[in-house]
Short mmCIF file of C-alpha atoms in Angstrom, two decimals:
data_model
loop_
_atom_site.label_atom_id
_atom_site.label_comp_id
_atom_site.label_asym_id
_atom_site.label_seq_id
_atom_site.Cartn_x
_atom_site.Cartn_y
_atom_site.Cartn_z
CA MET A 7 -44.71 -4.13 -6.07
CA LYS A 8 -47.44 -1.95 -4.59
CA LYS A 9 -47.24 -1.22 -0.92
CA CYS A 10 -49.41 0.48 1.52
CA TYR A 11 -49.23 -1.17 4.92
CA LEU A 12 -48.34 -1.44 8.64
CA ALA A 13 -44.70 -1.66 8.18
CA LEU A 14 -41.38 -1.48 9.90
CA LEU A 15 -39.55 1.39 8.24
CA ALA A 16 -36.31 2.23 9.98
CA THR A 17 -37.35 1.81 13.59
CA THR A 18 -40.84 3.02 13.29
CA MET A 19 -43.95 0.81 12.61
CA ILE A 20 -46.19 2.74 10.22
CA LEU A 21 -49.92 2.27 10.32
CA ALA A 22 -50.77 2.42 6.58
CA LEU A 23 -53.88 0.36 6.51
CA GLY A 24 -54.99 -0.39 2.93
CA GLY A 25 -53.74 -0.93 -0.53
CA ILE A 26 -55.60 1.33 -2.88
CA ALA A 27 -57.67 4.06 -1.19
CA GLN A 28 -61.32 3.31 -1.49
CA ALA A 29 -64.45 5.43 -1.32
CA ALA A 30 -66.63 5.05 1.75
CA ASP A 31 -69.30 3.19 -0.22
CA ASP A 32 -66.80 0.71 -1.63
CA VAL A 33 -66.10 -1.00 1.71
CA PRO A 34 -68.21 -3.14 4.08
CA THR A 35 -70.01 -1.38 6.93
CA VAL A 36 -70.30 -2.58 10.46
CA THR A 37 -73.43 -1.21 12.19
CA ALA A 38 -73.41 -0.67 15.89
CA LYS A 39 -76.94 -0.51 17.46
CA GLU A 40 -78.09 -0.24 20.97
CA GLY A 41 -78.11 -3.60 22.74
CA ALA A 42 -77.10 -5.68 25.74
CA ALA A 43 -73.46 -5.47 26.83
CA PRO A 44 -71.49 -8.64 26.16
CA THR A 45 -69.02 -10.05 28.66
CA LEU A 46 -65.38 -9.66 27.66
CA ASP A 47 -64.36 -13.30 28.14
CA GLY A 48 -63.43 -14.43 24.61
CA ASP A 49 -66.67 -16.38 24.28
CA ALA A 50 -68.79 -15.15 21.41
CA SER A 51 -72.07 -16.87 22.39
CA ASP A 52 -73.54 -13.64 23.75
CA TRP A 53 -73.12 -12.03 20.36
CA ALA A 54 -75.27 -14.59 18.57
CA SER A 55 -78.14 -12.20 17.91
CA ILE A 56 -75.91 -9.55 16.24
CA PRO A 57 -75.26 -10.06 12.59
CA ALA A 58 -71.65 -10.24 11.43
CA THR A 59 -70.11 -8.17 8.75
CA VAL A 60 -67.37 -9.94 6.79
CA VAL A 61 -64.26 -7.78 6.04
CA LYS A 62 -61.91 -9.55 3.57
CA VAL A 63 -58.26 -8.71 4.27
CA ASN A 64 -55.74 -9.12 1.49
CA PRO A 65 -51.90 -9.20 1.55
CA ALA A 66 -50.56 -5.57 1.93
CA GLN A 67 -47.96 -6.24 -0.70
CA GLU A 68 -48.73 -7.82 -4.02
CA GLY A 69 -46.91 -11.17 -4.54
CA ASP A 70 -45.61 -11.21 -1.00
CA THR A 71 -44.54 -14.83 -0.44
CA ALA A 72 -43.61 -14.12 3.15
CA ASN A 73 -47.14 -13.16 4.08
CA THR A 74 -48.64 -16.03 6.18
CA THR A 75 -52.06 -14.44 6.70
CA GLY A 76 -53.11 -14.30 3.05
CA THR A 77 -56.65 -13.49 2.06
CA ILE A 78 -58.96 -14.27 4.86
CA ASP A 79 -62.44 -13.21 6.08
CA VAL A 80 -62.55 -11.37 9.34
CA GLU A 81 -65.95 -11.24 11.01
CA LEU A 82 -66.73 -7.99 12.80
CA LYS A 83 -69.69 -7.11 15.00
CA SER A 84 -70.34 -4.16 17.17
CA VAL A 85 -72.92 -3.09 19.72
CA VAL A 86 -73.52 0.05 21.87
CA SER A 87 -74.63 -0.31 25.46
CA GLY A 88 -75.15 2.75 27.46
CA ASP A 89 -71.93 4.82 27.30
CA THR A 90 -69.76 2.04 25.92
CA ILE A 91 -69.19 0.51 22.43
CA TYR A 92 -68.18 -3.11 22.03
CA PHE A 93 -66.49 -4.94 19.15
CA LEU A 94 -66.13 -8.60 18.25
CA ALA A 95 -63.47 -9.77 15.84
CA GLN A 96 -63.01 -13.39 14.69
CA TRP A 97 -60.56 -14.65 12.08
CA PRO A 98 -58.91 -17.98 11.13
CA ASP A 99 -55.42 -18.74 12.33
CA ASP A 100 -53.98 -22.21 12.35
CA SER A 101 -51.61 -21.61 15.26
CA LYS A 102 -51.69 -19.78 18.62
CA ASP A 103 -48.82 -17.28 18.77
CA ASP A 104 -49.00 -15.48 22.12
CA THR A 105 -45.31 -15.04 22.98
CA HIS A 106 -42.99 -12.39 21.51
CA LYS A 107 -39.22 -12.58 20.98
CA THR A 108 -38.55 -14.74 23.98
CA LEU A 109 -35.04 -14.52 25.36
CA ILE A 110 -33.17 -17.86 25.14
CA TRP A 111 -29.96 -18.46 27.17
CA ASN A 112 -26.92 -19.26 25.04
CA LYS A 113 -24.62 -21.38 27.12
CA GLU A 114 -21.56 -20.94 24.90
CA LYS A 115 -21.78 -17.24 24.71
CA GLU A 116 -23.22 -16.81 28.20
CA THR A 117 -25.80 -14.36 27.05
CA TYR A 118 -29.34 -14.24 25.91
CA ASP A 119 -30.34 -14.56 22.25
CA THR A 120 -33.66 -13.29 20.99
CA GLY A 121 -36.11 -15.95 19.79
CA ASP A 122 -37.97 -15.80 16.56
CA ASP A 123 -41.40 -16.20 18.13
CA GLU A 124 -43.76 -13.33 17.27
CA GLU A 125 -47.28 -12.70 18.58
CA ASP A 126 -50.44 -12.59 16.55
CA ARG A 127 -52.03 -9.21 16.19
CA ILE A 128 -55.09 -7.34 14.90
CA ALA A 129 -55.05 -3.54 14.32
CA PHE A 130 -57.84 -1.04 13.88
CA SER A 131 -57.85 2.61 12.88
CA PHE A 132 -60.59 5.26 12.97
CA THR A 133 -60.47 8.63 11.22
CA MET A 134 -60.41 11.68 13.56
CA GLU A 135 -59.42 14.60 11.36
CA GLY A 136 -58.48 15.41 7.72
CA ASP A 137 -58.63 13.35 4.54
CA TYR A 138 -58.47 9.83 5.87
CA MET A 139 -57.58 7.21 3.32
CA TYR A 140 -56.66 4.36 5.69
CA CYS A 141 -53.29 4.43 3.90
CA MET A 142 -50.67 6.61 5.57
CA LEU A 143 -48.49 6.58 2.40
CA ALA A 144 -51.31 7.88 0.24
CA GLY A 145 -50.09 11.47 0.81
CA SER A 146 -53.07 12.91 2.44
CA ASP A 147 -53.03 14.78 5.76
CA TYR A 148 -55.01 13.32 8.65
CA LYS A 149 -55.14 12.04 12.20
CA ALA A 150 -56.53 8.64 13.16
CA ASP A 151 -57.17 6.85 16.46
CA ALA A 152 -55.20 3.60 16.27
CA TRP A 153 -55.70 0.40 18.28
CA GLN A 154 -53.40 -2.65 18.18
CA TRP A 155 -54.24 -5.85 20.03
CA LYS A 156 -51.10 -7.77 20.57
CA ALA A 157 -51.61 -11.43 21.75
CA TYR A 158 -48.83 -11.05 24.36
CA ARG A 159 -47.79 -7.44 24.93
CA SER A 160 -51.27 -6.03 25.36
CA GLY A 161 -53.54 -9.11 25.40
CA SER A 162 -51.95 -10.53 28.51
CA ALA A 163 -52.89 -7.33 30.32
CA GLY A 164 -56.48 -7.35 29.04
CA LEU A 165 -55.94 -4.30 26.86
CA ILE A 166 -55.36 -2.94 23.39
CA HIS A 167 -52.35 -0.74 22.84
CA ASP A 168 -54.03 2.65 22.23
CA LYS A 169 -52.23 5.07 19.89
CA TYR A 170 -52.99 7.66 17.37
CA HIS A 171 -51.44 8.21 13.88
CA ILE A 172 -50.63 11.48 12.16
CA ALA A 173 -49.85 11.84 8.47
CA SER A 174 -48.76 15.35 7.47
CA SER A 175 -47.39 16.87 4.30
CA THR A 176 -45.45 19.36 6.54
CA GLU A 177 -42.67 18.28 8.91
CA LEU A 178 -43.68 17.04 12.33
CA PRO A 179 -41.56 16.62 15.46
CA LYS A 180 -40.60 13.04 16.18
CA ALA A 181 -41.94 11.93 12.86
CA LYS A 182 -40.35 9.96 9.99
CA LYS A 183 -40.30 11.24 6.38
CA HIS A 184 -41.35 8.94 3.65
CA ALA A 185 -42.08 8.96 -0.08
CA ALA A 186 -45.83 9.03 -0.53
CA ARG A 187 -47.68 7.24 -3.32
CA ASN A 188 -48.61 10.53 -4.90
CA GLY A 189 -44.92 11.33 -5.53
CA LYS A 190 -44.67 13.84 -2.62
CA GLU A 191 -43.20 13.52 0.83
CA ILE A 192 -45.13 12.69 3.96
CA TRP A 193 -44.24 12.79 7.62
CA LEU A 194 -45.63 10.02 9.78
CA ALA A 195 -45.92 9.86 13.48
CA ARG A 196 -47.53 7.12 15.64
CA PRO A 197 -47.27 8.05 19.33
CA SER A 198 -48.85 6.06 22.09
CA ASP A 199 -51.63 7.67 24.03
CA ALA A 200 -50.85 9.42 27.30
CA GLY A 201 -50.36 7.29 30.39
CA ASP A 202 -48.17 4.43 31.65
CA GLU A 203 -46.12 2.27 29.31
CA LEU A 204 -47.81 -1.03 28.52
CA TYR A 205 -44.57 -2.93 28.49
CA THR A 206 -40.83 -2.52 28.94
CA SER A 207 -38.02 -4.67 27.56
CA GLN A 208 -35.25 -6.47 29.52
CA ARG A 209 -32.04 -8.30 28.69
CA PRO A 210 -30.49 -9.70 31.82
CA ILE A 211 -26.78 -10.04 32.06
CA ASP A 212 -26.88 -13.24 34.18
CA ASN A 213 -28.83 -16.38 33.56
CA ILE A 214 -32.17 -16.11 35.32
CA GLY A 215 -33.71 -18.91 33.36
CA ASP A 216 -33.30 -20.79 30.10
CA LYS A 217 -36.20 -18.90 28.59
CA VAL A 218 -37.48 -15.56 29.86
CA PRO A 219 -39.74 -12.96 28.34
CA LYS A 220 -38.07 -10.07 26.67
CA TYR A 221 -41.02 -7.84 27.33
CA LEU A 222 -42.43 -7.21 30.75
CA VAL A 223 -46.09 -6.36 30.53
CA ASN A 224 -47.69 -3.77 32.86
CA ALA A 225 -50.95 -5.26 33.94
CA ASN A 226 -51.91 -2.14 35.88
CA ALA A 227 -51.33 0.52 33.24
CA THR A 228 -53.47 3.66 33.68
CA GLY A 229 -54.23 6.74 31.54
CA SER A 230 -55.51 7.13 28.05
CA ILE A 231 -53.23 4.36 26.75
CA ALA A 232 -55.31 1.83 28.75
CA ASP A 233 -58.73 3.08 27.57
CA VAL A 234 -59.55 0.06 25.38
CA LYS A 235 -60.18 -3.27 27.14
CA ALA A 236 -59.94 -6.57 25.24
CA LYS A 237 -59.98 -10.28 25.77
CA GLY A 238 -58.60 -12.71 23.16
CA VAL A 239 -59.05 -16.42 23.03
CA TRP A 240 -57.60 -18.85 20.45
CA ALA A 241 -59.53 -22.07 19.94
CA ASP A 242 -60.50 -24.29 17.00
CA ASN A 243 -58.01 -22.62 14.70
CA LYS A 244 -59.33 -19.14 15.08
CA TRP A 245 -58.95 -15.99 17.26
CA THR A 246 -61.86 -14.41 18.95
CA VAL A 247 -61.19 -10.98 20.39
CA GLU A 248 -63.78 -8.92 22.29
CA ILE A 249 -63.13 -5.20 22.79
CA SER A 250 -64.80 -2.41 24.79
CA ARG A 251 -64.29 1.37 25.11
CA LYS A 252 -66.28 4.36 26.35
CA LEU A 253 -67.95 6.23 23.47
CA ASP A 254 -66.35 9.34 24.85
CA THR A 255 -63.21 8.90 26.92
CA GLY A 256 -62.71 12.68 27.47
CA HIS A 257 -59.17 12.36 26.11
CA ASP A 258 -58.10 14.44 23.07
CA ASP A 259 -55.98 11.53 21.79
CA ASP A 260 -59.06 9.32 21.38
CA ILE A 261 -61.87 9.40 18.76
CA LYS A 262 -65.30 10.32 20.16
CA PHE A 263 -67.81 7.78 18.88
CA GLU A 264 -71.04 9.56 18.27
CA LYS A 265 -74.45 8.06 17.42
CA GLY A 266 -75.76 8.89 13.90
CA LYS A 267 -72.26 9.01 12.40
CA THR A 268 -70.33 6.78 9.96
CA ILE A 269 -66.58 6.54 10.51
CA LYS A 270 -64.03 5.54 7.97
CA SER A 271 -61.87 2.74 9.40
CA GLY A 272 -59.06 0.37 8.63
CA LEU A 273 -58.13 -3.15 9.61
CA ALA A 274 -54.91 -5.26 9.56
CA VAL A 275 -54.23 -8.81 10.63
CA PHE A 276 -50.73 -10.07 11.50
CA ASN A 277 -50.09 -13.82 11.64
CA HIS A 278 -46.86 -14.44 13.58
CA THR A 279 -45.32 -11.16 12.27
CA GLY A 280 -44.96 -7.60 13.27
CA ASP A 281 -43.65 -6.22 10.01
CA ASP A 282 -45.07 -5.52 6.56
CA HIS A 283 -46.00 -9.18 5.82
CA HIS A 284 -49.67 -8.80 6.90
CA SER A 285 -53.07 -8.41 5.34
CA ILE A 286 -55.33 -5.29 5.31
CA ALA A 287 -58.69 -3.87 4.38
CA GLY A 288 -60.91 -0.76 4.77
CA TRP A 289 -64.37 -0.74 6.38
CA ASN A 290 -66.85 1.70 7.84
CA LEU A 291 -68.38 1.91 11.42
CA ALA A 292 -71.95 3.17 11.42
CA ILE A 293 -73.20 3.99 14.94
CA GLU A 294 -76.96 4.12 15.37
#
């Protein structure tokens, strides 16, 4: 079984977007031109004049019967307005999953059990340095800006969880060692950007409600971790997520989007899952 994915390995989720590494001209390109700024409200009507690029995501593992995303088309759009770049992502999903591991009171045990609910997600990565292959297990060394929209843990705060990913053939502090697809070893790290935590977890000792959230979301997070704004709406069996970020945040843990450049990028969609049962693809971002 071939693997190259966003996966839970030990306790670390690995951004390994993509199955087989593709050349830049083998993947679809989303072009961001100068235009009017859309409103981040989850309504795509103000994007009507911008053509969509279809990015087909496929299961990250061949023959994965636990993958509930499958092969689907994700429609991506982008526009630049002044000093800000905007993205629109739309994809089919037959259910709205916007809670995550809700705590459920167990009367017999007098404690909380963790529910099996998991939020829907979409993740993006953009090359920053090195030989980016959008697959962290390919064995190449690189650094990438990584965004993960989580329907509950970031979406409820109007944000994307902003991180960066490092793949290195030499040992890194606070990194996990893995076997790369080229037969060598690779160290992988995925720290959050600087700033406040987007969410913390709780497990109350006493009963404070039959169902309570396990994760407490920080709606007022500041710092580089809160650079990427987002609004997601589920309706008519599909997600619509609108995203905005400054072209240049001034932070060294963020990619600087520059006009006239094409950026290798990755995409992953998670349907009611946070592990390796998701679907992935590569794409390019061309900024004009």
